[in-house]
Short mmCIF file of C-alpha atoms and ligand atoms in Angstrom, two decimals:
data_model
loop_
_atom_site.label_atom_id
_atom_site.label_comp_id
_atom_site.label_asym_id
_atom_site.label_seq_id
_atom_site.Cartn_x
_atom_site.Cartn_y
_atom_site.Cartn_z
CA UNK A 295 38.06 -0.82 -2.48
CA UNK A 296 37.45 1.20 -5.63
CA UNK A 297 40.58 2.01 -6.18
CA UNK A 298 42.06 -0.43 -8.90
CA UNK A 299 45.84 -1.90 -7.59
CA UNK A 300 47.96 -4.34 -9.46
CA UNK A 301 48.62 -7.11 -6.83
CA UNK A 302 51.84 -8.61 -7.11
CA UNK A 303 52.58 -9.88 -3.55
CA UNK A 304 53.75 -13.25 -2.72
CA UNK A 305 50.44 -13.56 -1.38
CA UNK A 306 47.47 -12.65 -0.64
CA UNK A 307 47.12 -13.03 -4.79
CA UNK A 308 45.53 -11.94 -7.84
CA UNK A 309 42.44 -14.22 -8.15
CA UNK A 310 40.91 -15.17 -11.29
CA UNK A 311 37.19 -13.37 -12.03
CA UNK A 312 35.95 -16.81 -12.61
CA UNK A 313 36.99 -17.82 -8.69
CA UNK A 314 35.58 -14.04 -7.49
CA UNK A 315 32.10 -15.15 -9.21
CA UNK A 316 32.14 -18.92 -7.31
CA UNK A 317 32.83 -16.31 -4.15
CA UNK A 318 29.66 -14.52 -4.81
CA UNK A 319 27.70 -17.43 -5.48
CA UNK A 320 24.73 -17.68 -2.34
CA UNK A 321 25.26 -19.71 0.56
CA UNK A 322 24.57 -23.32 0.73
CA UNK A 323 24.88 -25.92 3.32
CA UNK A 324 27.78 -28.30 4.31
CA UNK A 325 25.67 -31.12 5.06
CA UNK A 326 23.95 -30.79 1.52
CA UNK A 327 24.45 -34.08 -0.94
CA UNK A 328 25.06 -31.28 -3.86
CA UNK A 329 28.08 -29.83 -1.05
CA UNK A 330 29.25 -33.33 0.03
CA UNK A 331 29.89 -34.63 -3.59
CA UNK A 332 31.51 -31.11 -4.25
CA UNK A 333 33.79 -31.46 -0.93
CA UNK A 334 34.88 -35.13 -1.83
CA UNK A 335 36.11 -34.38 -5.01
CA UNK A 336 38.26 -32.11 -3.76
CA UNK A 337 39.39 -33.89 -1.43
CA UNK A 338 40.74 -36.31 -4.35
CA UNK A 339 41.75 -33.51 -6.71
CA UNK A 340 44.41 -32.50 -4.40
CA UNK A 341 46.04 -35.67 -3.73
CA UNK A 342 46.64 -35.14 -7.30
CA UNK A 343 48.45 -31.66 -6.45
CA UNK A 344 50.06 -33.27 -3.49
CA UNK A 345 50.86 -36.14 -5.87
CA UNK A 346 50.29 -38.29 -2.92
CA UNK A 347 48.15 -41.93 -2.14
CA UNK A 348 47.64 -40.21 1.10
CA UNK A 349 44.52 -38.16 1.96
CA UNK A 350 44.83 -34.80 2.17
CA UNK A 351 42.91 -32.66 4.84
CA UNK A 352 41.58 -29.30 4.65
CA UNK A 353 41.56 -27.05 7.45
CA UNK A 354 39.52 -23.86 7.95
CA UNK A 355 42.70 -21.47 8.83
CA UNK A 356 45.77 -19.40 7.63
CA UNK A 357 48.57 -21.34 6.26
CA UNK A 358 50.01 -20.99 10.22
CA UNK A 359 47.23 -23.37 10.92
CA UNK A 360 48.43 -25.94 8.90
CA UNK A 361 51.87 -25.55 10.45
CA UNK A 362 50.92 -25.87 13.60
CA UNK A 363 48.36 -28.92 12.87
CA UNK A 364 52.09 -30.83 11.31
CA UNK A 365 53.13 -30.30 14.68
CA UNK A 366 50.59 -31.11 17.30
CA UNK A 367 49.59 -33.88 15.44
CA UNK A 368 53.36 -35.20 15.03
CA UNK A 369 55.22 -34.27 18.51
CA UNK A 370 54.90 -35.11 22.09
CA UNK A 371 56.04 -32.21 24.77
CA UNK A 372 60.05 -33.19 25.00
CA UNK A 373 60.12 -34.34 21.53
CA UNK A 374 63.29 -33.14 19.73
CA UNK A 375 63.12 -31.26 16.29
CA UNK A 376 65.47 -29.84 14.24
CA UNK A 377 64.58 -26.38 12.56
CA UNK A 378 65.82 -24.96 9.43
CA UNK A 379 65.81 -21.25 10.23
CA UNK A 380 66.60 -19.29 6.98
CA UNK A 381 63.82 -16.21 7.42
CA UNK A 382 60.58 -15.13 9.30
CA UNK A 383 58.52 -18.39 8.40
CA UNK A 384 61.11 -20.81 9.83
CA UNK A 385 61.38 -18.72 12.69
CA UNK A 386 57.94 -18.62 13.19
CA UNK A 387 57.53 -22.97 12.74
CA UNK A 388 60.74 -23.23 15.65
CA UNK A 389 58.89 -20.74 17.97
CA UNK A 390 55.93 -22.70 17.80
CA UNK A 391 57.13 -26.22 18.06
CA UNK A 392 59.13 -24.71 21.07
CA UNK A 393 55.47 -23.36 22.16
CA UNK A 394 53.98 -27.14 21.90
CA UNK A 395 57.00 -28.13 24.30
CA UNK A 396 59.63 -29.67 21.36
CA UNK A 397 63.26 -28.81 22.15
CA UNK A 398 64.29 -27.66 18.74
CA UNK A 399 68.28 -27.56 17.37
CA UNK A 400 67.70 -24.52 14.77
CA UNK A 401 70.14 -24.55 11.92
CA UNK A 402 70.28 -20.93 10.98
CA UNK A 403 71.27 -20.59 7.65
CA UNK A 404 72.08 -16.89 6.80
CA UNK A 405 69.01 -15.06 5.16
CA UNK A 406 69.06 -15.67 0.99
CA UNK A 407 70.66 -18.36 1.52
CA UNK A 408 69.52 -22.31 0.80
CA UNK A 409 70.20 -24.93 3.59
CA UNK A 410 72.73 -27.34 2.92
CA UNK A 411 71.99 -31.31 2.58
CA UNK A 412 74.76 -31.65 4.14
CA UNK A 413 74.11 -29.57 6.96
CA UNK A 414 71.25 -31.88 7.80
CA UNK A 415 72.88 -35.03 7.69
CA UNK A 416 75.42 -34.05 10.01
CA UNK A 417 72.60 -32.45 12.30
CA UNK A 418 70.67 -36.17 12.26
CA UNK A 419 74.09 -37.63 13.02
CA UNK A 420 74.87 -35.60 16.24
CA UNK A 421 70.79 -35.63 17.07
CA UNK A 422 69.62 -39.36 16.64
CA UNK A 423 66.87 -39.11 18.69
CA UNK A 424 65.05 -36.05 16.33
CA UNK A 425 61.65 -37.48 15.42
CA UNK A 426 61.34 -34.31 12.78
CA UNK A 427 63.74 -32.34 10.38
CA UNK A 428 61.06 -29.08 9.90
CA UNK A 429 61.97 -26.69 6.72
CA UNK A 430 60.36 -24.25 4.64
CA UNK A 431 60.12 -25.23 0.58
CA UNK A 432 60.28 -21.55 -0.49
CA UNK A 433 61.30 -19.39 2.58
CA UNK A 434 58.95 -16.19 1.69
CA UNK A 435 60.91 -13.77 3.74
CA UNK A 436 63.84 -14.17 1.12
CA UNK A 437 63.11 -16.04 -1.54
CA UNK A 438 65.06 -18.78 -1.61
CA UNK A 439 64.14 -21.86 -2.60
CA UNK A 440 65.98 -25.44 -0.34
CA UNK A 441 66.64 -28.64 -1.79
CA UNK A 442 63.82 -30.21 -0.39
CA UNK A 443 64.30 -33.41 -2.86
CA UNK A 444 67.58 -34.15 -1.44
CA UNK A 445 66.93 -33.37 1.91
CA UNK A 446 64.18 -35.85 1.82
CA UNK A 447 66.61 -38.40 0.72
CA UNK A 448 68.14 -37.83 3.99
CA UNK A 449 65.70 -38.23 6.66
CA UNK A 450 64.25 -41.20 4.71
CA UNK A 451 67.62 -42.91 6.20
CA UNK A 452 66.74 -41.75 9.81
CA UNK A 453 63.57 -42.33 11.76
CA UNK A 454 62.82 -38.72 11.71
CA UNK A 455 60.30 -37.25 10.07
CA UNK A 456 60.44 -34.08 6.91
CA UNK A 457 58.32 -31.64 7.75
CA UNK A 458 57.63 -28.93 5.19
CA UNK A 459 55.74 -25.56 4.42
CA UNK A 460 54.89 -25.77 1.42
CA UNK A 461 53.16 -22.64 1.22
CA UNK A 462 54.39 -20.80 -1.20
CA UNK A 463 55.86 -24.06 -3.20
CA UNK A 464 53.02 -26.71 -3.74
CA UNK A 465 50.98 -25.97 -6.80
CA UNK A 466 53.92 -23.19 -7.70
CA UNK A 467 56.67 -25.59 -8.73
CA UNK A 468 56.82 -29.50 -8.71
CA UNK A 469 56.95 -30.91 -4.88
CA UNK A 470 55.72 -34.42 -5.33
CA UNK A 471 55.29 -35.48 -1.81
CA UNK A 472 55.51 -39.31 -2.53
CA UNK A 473 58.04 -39.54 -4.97
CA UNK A 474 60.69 -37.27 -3.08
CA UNK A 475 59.47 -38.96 0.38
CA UNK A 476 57.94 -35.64 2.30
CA UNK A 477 56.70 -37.06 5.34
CA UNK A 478 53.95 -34.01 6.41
CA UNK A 479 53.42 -31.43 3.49
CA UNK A 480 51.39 -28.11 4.42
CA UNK A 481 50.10 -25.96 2.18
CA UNK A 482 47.82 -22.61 2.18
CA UNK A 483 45.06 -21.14 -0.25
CA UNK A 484 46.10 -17.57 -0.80
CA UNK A 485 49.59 -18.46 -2.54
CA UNK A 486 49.54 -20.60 -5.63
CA UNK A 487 45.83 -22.08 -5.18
CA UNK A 488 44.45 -18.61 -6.04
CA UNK A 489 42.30 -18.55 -3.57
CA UNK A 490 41.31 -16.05 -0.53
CA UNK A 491 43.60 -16.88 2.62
CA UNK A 492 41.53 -18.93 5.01
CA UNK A 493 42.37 -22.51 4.02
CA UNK A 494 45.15 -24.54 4.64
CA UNK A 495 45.92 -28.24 3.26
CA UNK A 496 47.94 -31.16 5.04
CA UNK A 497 48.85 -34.75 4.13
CA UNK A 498 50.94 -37.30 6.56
CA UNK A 499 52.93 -40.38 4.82
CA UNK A 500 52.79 -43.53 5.88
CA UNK A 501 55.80 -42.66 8.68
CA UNK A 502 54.40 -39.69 9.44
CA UNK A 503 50.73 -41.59 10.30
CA UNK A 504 52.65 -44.02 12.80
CA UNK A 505 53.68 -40.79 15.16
CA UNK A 506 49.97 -38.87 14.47
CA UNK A 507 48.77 -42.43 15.96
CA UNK A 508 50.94 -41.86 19.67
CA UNK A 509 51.55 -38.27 19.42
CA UNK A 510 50.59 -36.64 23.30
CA UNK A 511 50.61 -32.71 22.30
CA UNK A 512 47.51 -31.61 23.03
CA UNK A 513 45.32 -31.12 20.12
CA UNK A 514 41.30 -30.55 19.63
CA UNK A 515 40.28 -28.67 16.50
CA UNK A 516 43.15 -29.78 14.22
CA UNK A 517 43.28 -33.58 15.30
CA UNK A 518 43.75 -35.25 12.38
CA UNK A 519 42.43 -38.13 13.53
CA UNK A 520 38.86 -36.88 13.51
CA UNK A 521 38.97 -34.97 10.62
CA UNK A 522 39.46 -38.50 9.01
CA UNK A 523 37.36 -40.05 10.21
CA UNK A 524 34.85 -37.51 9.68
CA UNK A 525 36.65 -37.39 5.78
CA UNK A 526 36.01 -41.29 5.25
CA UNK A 527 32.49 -41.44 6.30
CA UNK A 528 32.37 -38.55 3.31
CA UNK A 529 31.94 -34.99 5.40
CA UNK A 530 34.14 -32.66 6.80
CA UNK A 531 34.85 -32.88 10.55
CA UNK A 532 33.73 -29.18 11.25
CA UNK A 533 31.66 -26.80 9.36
CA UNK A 534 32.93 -26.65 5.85
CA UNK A 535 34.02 -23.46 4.73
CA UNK A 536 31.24 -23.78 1.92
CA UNK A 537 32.81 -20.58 -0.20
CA UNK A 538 36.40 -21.63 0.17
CA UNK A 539 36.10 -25.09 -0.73
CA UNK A 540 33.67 -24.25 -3.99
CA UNK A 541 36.52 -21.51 -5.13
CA UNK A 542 38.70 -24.53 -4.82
CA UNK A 543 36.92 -27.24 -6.74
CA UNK A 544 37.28 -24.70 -9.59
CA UNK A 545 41.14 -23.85 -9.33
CA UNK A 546 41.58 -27.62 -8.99
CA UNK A 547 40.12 -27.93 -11.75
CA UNK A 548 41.92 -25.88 -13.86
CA UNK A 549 44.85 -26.95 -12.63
CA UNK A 550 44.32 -30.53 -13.49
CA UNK A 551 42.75 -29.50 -17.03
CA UNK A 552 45.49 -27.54 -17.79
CA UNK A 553 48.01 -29.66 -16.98
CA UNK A 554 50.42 -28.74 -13.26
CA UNK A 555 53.17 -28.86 -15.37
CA UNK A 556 51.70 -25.91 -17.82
CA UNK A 557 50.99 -23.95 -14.27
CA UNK A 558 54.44 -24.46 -12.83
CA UNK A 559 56.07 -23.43 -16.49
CA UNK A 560 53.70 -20.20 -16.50
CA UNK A 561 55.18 -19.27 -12.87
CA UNK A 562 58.64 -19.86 -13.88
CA UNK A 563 58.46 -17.98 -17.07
CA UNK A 564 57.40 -15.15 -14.51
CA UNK A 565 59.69 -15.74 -12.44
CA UNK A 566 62.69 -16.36 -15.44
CA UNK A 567 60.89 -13.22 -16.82
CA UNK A 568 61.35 -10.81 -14.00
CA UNK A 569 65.02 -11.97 -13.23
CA UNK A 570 65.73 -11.21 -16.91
CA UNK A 571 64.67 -7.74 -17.20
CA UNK A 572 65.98 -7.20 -13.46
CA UNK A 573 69.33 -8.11 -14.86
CA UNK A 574 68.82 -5.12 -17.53
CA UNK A 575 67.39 -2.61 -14.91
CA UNK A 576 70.76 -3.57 -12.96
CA UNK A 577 69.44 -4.96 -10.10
CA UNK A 578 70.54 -8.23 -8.42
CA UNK A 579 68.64 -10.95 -7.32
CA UNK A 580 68.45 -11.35 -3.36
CA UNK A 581 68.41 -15.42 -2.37
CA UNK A 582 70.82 -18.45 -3.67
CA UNK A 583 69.04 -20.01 -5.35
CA UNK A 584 65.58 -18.25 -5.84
CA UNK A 585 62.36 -19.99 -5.79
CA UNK A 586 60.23 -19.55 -9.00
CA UNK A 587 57.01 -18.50 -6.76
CA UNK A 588 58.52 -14.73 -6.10
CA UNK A 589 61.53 -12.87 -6.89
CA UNK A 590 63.26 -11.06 -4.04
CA UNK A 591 65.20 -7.98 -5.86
CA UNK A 592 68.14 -6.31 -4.00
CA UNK A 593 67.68 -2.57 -3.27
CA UNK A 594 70.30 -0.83 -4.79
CA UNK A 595 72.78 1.02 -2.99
CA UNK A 596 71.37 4.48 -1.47
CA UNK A 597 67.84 3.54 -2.27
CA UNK A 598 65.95 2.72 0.49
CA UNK A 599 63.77 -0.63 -0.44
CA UNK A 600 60.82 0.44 1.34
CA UNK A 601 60.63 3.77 0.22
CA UNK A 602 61.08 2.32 -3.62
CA UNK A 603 57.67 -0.02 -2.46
CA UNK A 604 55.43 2.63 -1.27
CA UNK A 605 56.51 4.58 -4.35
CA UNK A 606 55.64 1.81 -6.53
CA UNK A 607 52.16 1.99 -4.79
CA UNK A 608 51.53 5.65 -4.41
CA UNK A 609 52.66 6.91 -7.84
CA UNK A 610 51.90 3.22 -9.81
CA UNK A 611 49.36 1.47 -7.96
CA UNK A 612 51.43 -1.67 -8.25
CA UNK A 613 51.82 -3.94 -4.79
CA UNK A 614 54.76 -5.41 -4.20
CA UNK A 615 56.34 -6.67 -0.55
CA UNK A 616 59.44 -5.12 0.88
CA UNK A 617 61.82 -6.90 3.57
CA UNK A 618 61.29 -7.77 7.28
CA UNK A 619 63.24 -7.68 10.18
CA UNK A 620 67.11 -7.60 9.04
CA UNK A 621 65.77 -7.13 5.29
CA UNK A 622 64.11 -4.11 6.10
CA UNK A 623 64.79 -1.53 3.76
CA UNK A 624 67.39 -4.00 1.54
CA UNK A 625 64.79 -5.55 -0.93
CA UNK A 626 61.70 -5.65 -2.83
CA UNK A 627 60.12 -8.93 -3.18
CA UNK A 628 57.64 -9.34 -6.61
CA UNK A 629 54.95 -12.70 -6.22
CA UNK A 630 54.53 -15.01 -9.60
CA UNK A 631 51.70 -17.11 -7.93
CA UNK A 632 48.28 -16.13 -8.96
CA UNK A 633 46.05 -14.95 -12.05
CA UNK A 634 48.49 -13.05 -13.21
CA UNK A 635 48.63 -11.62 -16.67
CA UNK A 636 51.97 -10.84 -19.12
CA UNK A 637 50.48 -7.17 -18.31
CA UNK A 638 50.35 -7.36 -14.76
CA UNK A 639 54.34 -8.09 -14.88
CA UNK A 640 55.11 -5.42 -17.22
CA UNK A 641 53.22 -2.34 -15.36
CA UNK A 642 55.31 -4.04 -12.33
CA UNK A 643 58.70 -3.47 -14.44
CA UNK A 644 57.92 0.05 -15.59
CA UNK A 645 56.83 0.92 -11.97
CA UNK A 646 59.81 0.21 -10.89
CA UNK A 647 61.75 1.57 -13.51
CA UNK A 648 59.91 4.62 -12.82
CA UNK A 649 60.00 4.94 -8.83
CA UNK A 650 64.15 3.88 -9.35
CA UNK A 651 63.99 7.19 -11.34
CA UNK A 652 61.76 9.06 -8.77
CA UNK A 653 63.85 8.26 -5.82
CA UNK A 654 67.39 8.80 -7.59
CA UNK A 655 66.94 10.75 -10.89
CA UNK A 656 69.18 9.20 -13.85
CA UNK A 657 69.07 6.00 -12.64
CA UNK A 658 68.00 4.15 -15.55
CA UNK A 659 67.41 5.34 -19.26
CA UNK A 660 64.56 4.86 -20.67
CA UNK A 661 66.67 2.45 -22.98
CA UNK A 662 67.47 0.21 -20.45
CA UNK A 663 63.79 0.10 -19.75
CA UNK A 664 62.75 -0.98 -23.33
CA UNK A 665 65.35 -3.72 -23.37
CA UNK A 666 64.29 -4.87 -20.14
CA UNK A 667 60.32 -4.83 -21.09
CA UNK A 668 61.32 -6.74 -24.38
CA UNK A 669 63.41 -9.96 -22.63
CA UNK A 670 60.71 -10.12 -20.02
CA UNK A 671 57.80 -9.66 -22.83
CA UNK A 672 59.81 -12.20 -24.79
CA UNK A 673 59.95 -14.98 -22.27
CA UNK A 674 56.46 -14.42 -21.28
CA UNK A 675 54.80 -14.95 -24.84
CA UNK A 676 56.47 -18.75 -24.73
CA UNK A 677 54.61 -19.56 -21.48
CA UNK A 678 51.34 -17.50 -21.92
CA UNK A 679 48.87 -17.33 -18.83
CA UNK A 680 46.64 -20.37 -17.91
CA UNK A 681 43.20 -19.25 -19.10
CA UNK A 682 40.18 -20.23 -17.38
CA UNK A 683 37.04 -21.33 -18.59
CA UNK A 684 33.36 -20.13 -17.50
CA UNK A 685 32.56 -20.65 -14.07
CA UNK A 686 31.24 -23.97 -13.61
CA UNK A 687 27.88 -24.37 -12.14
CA UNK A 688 27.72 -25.59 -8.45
CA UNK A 689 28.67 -28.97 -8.54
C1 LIG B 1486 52.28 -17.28 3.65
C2 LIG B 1486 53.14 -18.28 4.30
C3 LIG B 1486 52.75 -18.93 5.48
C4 LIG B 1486 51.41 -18.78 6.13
O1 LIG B 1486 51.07 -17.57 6.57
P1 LIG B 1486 49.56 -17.30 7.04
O2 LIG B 1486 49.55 -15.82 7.17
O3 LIG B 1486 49.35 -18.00 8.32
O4 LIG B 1486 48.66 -17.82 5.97
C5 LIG B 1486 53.59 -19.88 6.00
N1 LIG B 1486 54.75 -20.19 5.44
C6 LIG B 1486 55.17 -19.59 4.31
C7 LIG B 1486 56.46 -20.01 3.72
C8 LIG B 1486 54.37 -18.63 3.70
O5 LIG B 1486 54.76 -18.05 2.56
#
């Protein structure tokens, strides 16, 4: 823990010193009045994020949590679903629908690629009695980013439901769940919210509340039903995770002080940043198209992409993700979510200039590097980081 490493994973994420201080701040109750007014204005703060009239829960869990909350609360054992399947994460949402009893239809859309709007409506069409289309926003595994806005349009035409992990989307890029009609929208605190993992965040529309009302999967800790309850009589239905929820009130904060839209420009300059000087380094972006919350970087030919990683690490100290399963090896994948500084993104460049040179000498001249460090450094100073204020006192 001494050791000093530039985090640039799609998550866990750089936090901001003023959210490690609220971390470090003694322990207080849940059932406090001080806590209570604390938790409720969160509560309200990220319908704002959500852009939604609809409450939003919190659960204590991984972002999984939340996925598997949209679904319990949602489905009835023999319900059918259909399943975009571009990468790990949609995997992982099929497999456990199929584990709460759903028959799921999977549309597996080859890895970097989007889903097609298209390949949904035809889907609904064959499947008329789906109660739920399920998709990823940003599919982490790969990148790539699916038209969630016109899928929307879509099932808003059927009676089922759009499901979507928004993990590594909501507070990253503009995902208004309202406006575009999302019907359950999950989200997760160690991506864009800046936060430690162990929350995750869920709001049903008006459709979605009519199934949560006659939904028979079993459910206990995240029935939505009693969390809000618990919500409207102004507490949380289990214990609050006191430390969590207090980091939060401050990023909400600074989101909503800042503006959302000056957050989502700052990770797309990142994200338009890396992709520029990528471009100059010779290296090809991975998905079709990519989300602005990481980039996903092709390996180049006869470099291995997780040997380039651990280099990055070892001689850098610079974190970045490599590929799973069938990516294994083929890419590195670089996070834009989080306190990150116009710094952080440079030392990420030259590491990787440098461990391309390392692994396969001549590579790149140190030219190419320059020219790569000044588009990125030149995009960058448009969109400077959001800078946060003092930590605010406890409530
Ligand atoms: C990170 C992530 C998750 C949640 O993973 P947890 O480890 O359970 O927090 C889910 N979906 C996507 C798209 C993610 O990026």
């Amino acid at each position: 823990m001494t050791k000093s490493y530039t985090l640039m994973t799609p998550g866990p994420v750089p936090l901001p010193p003023e959210v490690l201080e609220v971390l470090a701040l003694p322990m207080e109750h849940h059932r406090t009045p001080e806590f209570i007014a604390l938790f409720n204005r969160v509560l309200e703060n990220l319908k704002k994020i959500f852009m939604t009239q609809e409450p939003v829960f919190i659960h204590t869990s991984t972002g999984s949590g939340g996925m598997e909350s949209a679904l319990v609360n949602c489905l009835s054992p023999g319900d059918h679903v259909i399943a975009v399947v571009s990468g790990k994460f949609g995997e992982r949402w099929a497999d456990m629908a199929e584990t709460f009893g759903a028959r799921v239809t999977r549309i597996e859309v080859p890895w970097g690629k989007a889903v097609r709007p298209e390949q949904i409506q035809v889907e609904l069409q064959r499947n008329p009695d789906a109660i739920a289309v399920m998709s990823q926003a940003c599919e982490t595994s790969t990148g790539v980013l699916h038209p969630i806005r016109e899928i929307a349009q879509i099932t808003a035409q059927h009676k089922a439901l759009f499901m979507v992990d928004g993990i590594t989307a909501l507070g990253a890029l503009p995902m208004p769940m309202d406006e575009w009609g999302i019907d359950v929208l999950v989200a997760g605190s160690q991506k864009a919210f800046m936060l430690p993992t162990g929350l995750s965040f869920i709001s049903f529309s008006k459709k979605a509340w009519q199934r949560v009302e006659t939904a028979t999967c079993p459910r206990f800790y995240f029935d939505i039903r009693k969390e809000r309850a618990a919500n409207a009589a102004g507490e949380s239905g289990f214990s609050a995770s006191v430390t969590h929820v207090r980091a939060l009130d401050l990023v909400l904060d600074i989101f909503l002080k800042q503006g959302l839209e000056r957050v989502h420009q700052r990770i797309q300059a990142l994200s338009n940043a890396t992709i520029a000087a990528a471009k100059e380094l010779g290296l090809n972006v991975y998905p079709e198209p990519p989300s602005p919350s990481l980039t996903t970087l092709s390996a180049p030919d006869g470099i291995d992409g997780q040997k380039l990683r651990n280099d990055m690490e070892k001689n850098s100290h610079v974190i970045v993700m490599g590929g799973q399963d069938q990516l294994k090896g083929k890419v590195i994948r670089i996070g834009h979510m989080g306190a990150i500084r116009d710094e952080d993104l440079l030392d990420t460049l030259r590491a990787l200039a440098n461990s391309l040179n390392q692994i396969k000498p001549g590579f790149l001249s140190p030219a190419q590097l320059d020219r790569a460090l000044e588009k990125a450094n030149t995009i960058l100073q448009m969109h400077p980081a959001v800078v946060l204020k003092a930590a605010p006192s406890l409530t």
